[in-house]
Amino acid sequence: LGRDPTVEELAEALEVTPQKVENMIQVARRPLSLETPTDDEEDSVLGDFIEDEEIPPPDETATYNLLREHLEGVLEGLPPREVRILQLRYGLLDGQAYTLEEVGRKMGVTRERVRQIEAQALSRLRHPAIRRKLREYLG
């Protein structure tokens, strides 16, 4: 059409009266509060049923928390310097992963030294006993 359809055109396409189309348009325009009760008891409201897409599902949260606990336990067995480098490189503290260069600046060493320490830490984490602890999370 290249334009919005008229009420009459909508009514014809939907096989309803123009008055019914007008009513539907009015209902669609009317704002609806998320605090509107969903039943007679008023113990739940519409807003309770809207999914927050920013929050991960409970099972993912539980798995993440268990992994984090296991990972913290594993990292306790590493020298503090290696732990710090892994935390910075992989964003284990705040979700922000840093480059070799950035970690080097923060720790006062070269990026090559950061790479070496990181490789050493990862090598320790590949130990069979440690791998067994983390295997269920890593697939």
Short mmCIF file of C-alpha atoms in Angstrom, two decimals:
data_model
loop_
_atom_site.label_atom_id
_atom_site.label_comp_id
_atom_site.label_asym_id
_atom_site.label_seq_id
_atom_site.Cartn_x
_atom_site.Cartn_y
_atom_site.Cartn_z
CA LEU A 1 0.00 0.00 0.00
CA GLY A 2 2.78 2.45 0.80
CA ARG A 3 0.55 3.89 3.55
CA ASP A 4 -1.21 2.81 6.73
CA PRO A 5 -4.46 0.97 6.03
CA THR A 6 -7.75 2.63 6.90
CA VAL A 7 -10.05 1.28 9.60
CA GLU A 8 -12.39 0.02 6.91
CA GLU A 9 -9.58 -1.83 5.10
CA LEU A 10 -8.46 -3.44 8.36
CA ALA A 11 -12.04 -4.44 9.19
CA GLU A 12 -12.45 -6.05 5.80
CA ALA A 13 -9.14 -7.92 6.04
CA LEU A 14 -9.93 -9.13 9.58
CA GLU A 15 -13.56 -9.85 8.75
CA VAL A 16 -14.83 -7.76 11.67
CA THR A 17 -16.79 -4.52 11.93
CA PRO A 18 -15.05 -1.15 11.72
CA GLN A 19 -16.27 -0.49 15.29
CA LYS A 20 -14.44 -3.62 16.50
CA VAL A 21 -11.24 -2.40 14.79
CA GLU A 22 -11.66 1.00 16.50
CA ASN A 23 -12.01 -0.76 19.87
CA MET A 24 -8.87 -2.83 19.23
CA ILE A 25 -6.91 0.30 18.33
CA GLN A 26 -8.05 2.02 21.53
CA VAL A 27 -7.14 -0.98 23.69
CA ALA A 28 -3.70 -1.16 22.08
CA ARG A 29 -3.08 2.53 22.84
CA ARG A 30 -4.14 2.32 26.47
CA PRO A 31 -1.11 1.92 28.77
CA LEU A 32 -1.20 -1.04 31.12
CA SER A 33 0.57 -0.89 34.47
CA LEU A 34 2.97 -3.67 35.35
CA GLU A 35 1.44 -3.46 38.82
CA THR A 36 -1.95 -4.64 37.50
CA PRO A 37 -3.04 -7.70 39.53
CA THR A 38 -3.27 -10.93 37.55
CA ASP A 39 -5.91 -12.55 39.77
CA ASP A 40 -8.53 -11.73 42.37
CA GLU A 41 -6.18 -12.30 45.30
CA GLU A 42 -3.78 -9.56 44.12
CA ASP A 43 -0.72 -11.53 45.23
CA SER A 44 0.87 -11.40 41.78
CA VAL A 45 1.10 -8.64 39.21
CA LEU A 46 1.81 -8.54 35.47
CA GLY A 47 5.38 -7.40 36.09
CA ASP A 48 6.10 -10.70 37.88
CA PHE A 49 5.80 -12.52 34.56
CA ILE A 50 8.20 -10.41 32.51
CA GLU A 51 11.54 -12.11 32.09
CA ASP A 52 14.64 -10.09 32.92
CA GLU A 53 16.94 -11.00 30.04
CA GLU A 54 19.93 -9.45 31.83
CA ILE A 55 19.82 -12.07 34.59
CA PRO A 56 21.03 -15.56 33.70
CA PRO A 57 18.77 -18.54 34.48
CA PRO A 58 19.15 -20.02 38.01
CA ASP A 59 20.83 -23.21 36.78
CA GLU A 60 23.49 -21.20 34.93
CA THR A 61 24.05 -19.04 38.01
CA ALA A 62 24.47 -22.11 40.23
CA THR A 63 26.91 -23.73 37.79
CA TYR A 64 28.88 -20.49 37.49
CA ASN A 65 29.09 -20.13 41.28
CA LEU A 66 30.29 -23.72 41.70
CA LEU A 67 32.89 -23.25 38.96
CA ARG A 68 34.07 -20.03 40.59
CA GLU A 69 34.45 -21.79 43.97
CA HIS A 70 36.40 -24.66 42.40
CA LEU A 71 38.56 -22.25 40.43
CA GLU A 72 39.34 -20.20 43.54
CA GLY A 73 40.34 -23.41 45.32
CA VAL A 74 42.61 -24.40 42.43
CA LEU A 75 44.19 -20.94 42.25
CA GLU A 76 45.06 -21.07 45.96
CA GLY A 77 47.68 -23.67 45.04
CA LEU A 78 49.49 -21.29 42.68
CA PRO A 79 52.03 -18.61 43.60
CA PRO A 80 50.36 -15.20 44.14
CA ARG A 81 52.05 -13.65 41.11
CA GLU A 82 50.67 -16.34 38.80
CA VAL A 83 47.21 -15.98 40.33
CA ARG A 84 47.26 -12.21 39.78
CA ILE A 85 48.30 -12.59 36.15
CA LEU A 86 45.56 -15.15 35.44
CA GLN A 87 42.99 -12.95 37.17
CA LEU A 88 43.96 -9.97 35.03
CA ARG A 89 44.42 -11.83 31.75
CA TYR A 90 41.11 -13.70 31.96
CA GLY A 91 38.96 -11.14 33.80
CA LEU A 92 38.43 -13.36 36.83
CA LEU A 93 38.03 -10.42 39.19
CA ASP A 94 35.74 -8.01 37.38
CA GLY A 95 35.02 -9.52 33.98
CA GLN A 96 37.60 -7.23 32.33
CA ALA A 97 40.36 -9.16 30.55
CA TYR A 98 43.63 -7.29 30.00
CA THR A 99 46.27 -7.67 27.30
CA LEU A 100 49.81 -8.85 27.99
CA GLU A 101 50.97 -5.25 27.66
CA GLU A 102 48.38 -3.93 30.13
CA VAL A 103 49.13 -6.63 32.69
CA GLY A 104 52.84 -5.95 32.28
CA ARG A 105 52.31 -2.25 33.02
CA LYS A 106 50.20 -3.03 36.09
CA MET A 107 52.77 -5.45 37.45
CA GLY A 108 55.93 -3.65 36.39
CA VAL A 109 57.24 -6.36 34.07
CA THR A 110 57.53 -6.81 30.32
CA ARG A 111 54.75 -8.32 28.26
CA GLU A 112 57.07 -11.23 27.47
CA ARG A 113 57.56 -11.90 31.18
CA VAL A 114 53.77 -11.83 31.67
CA ARG A 115 53.42 -14.35 28.84
CA GLN A 116 56.02 -16.63 30.46
CA ILE A 117 54.38 -16.46 33.90
CA GLU A 118 50.95 -17.04 32.37
CA ALA A 119 52.26 -20.08 30.46
CA GLN A 120 53.80 -21.45 33.65
CA ALA A 121 50.52 -20.98 35.56
CA LEU A 122 48.48 -22.62 32.80
CA SER A 123 50.94 -25.51 32.73
CA ARG A 124 50.39 -26.04 36.47
CA LEU A 125 46.62 -25.95 35.92
CA ARG A 126 46.94 -28.75 33.34
CA HIS A 127 48.06 -31.15 36.07
CA PRO A 128 45.77 -34.23 35.98
CA ALA A 129 44.49 -33.74 39.56
CA ILE A 130 43.48 -30.15 38.81
CA ARG A 131 41.99 -31.06 35.45
CA ARG A 132 39.75 -33.63 37.14
CA LYS A 133 38.37 -30.95 39.48
CA LEU A 134 37.43 -28.68 36.58
CA ARG A 135 36.55 -31.26 33.90
CA GLU A 136 32.78 -31.21 34.52
CA TYR A 137 32.70 -27.46 33.82
CA LEU A 138 34.98 -27.51 30.80
CA GLY A 139 33.16 -30.25 28.89
#
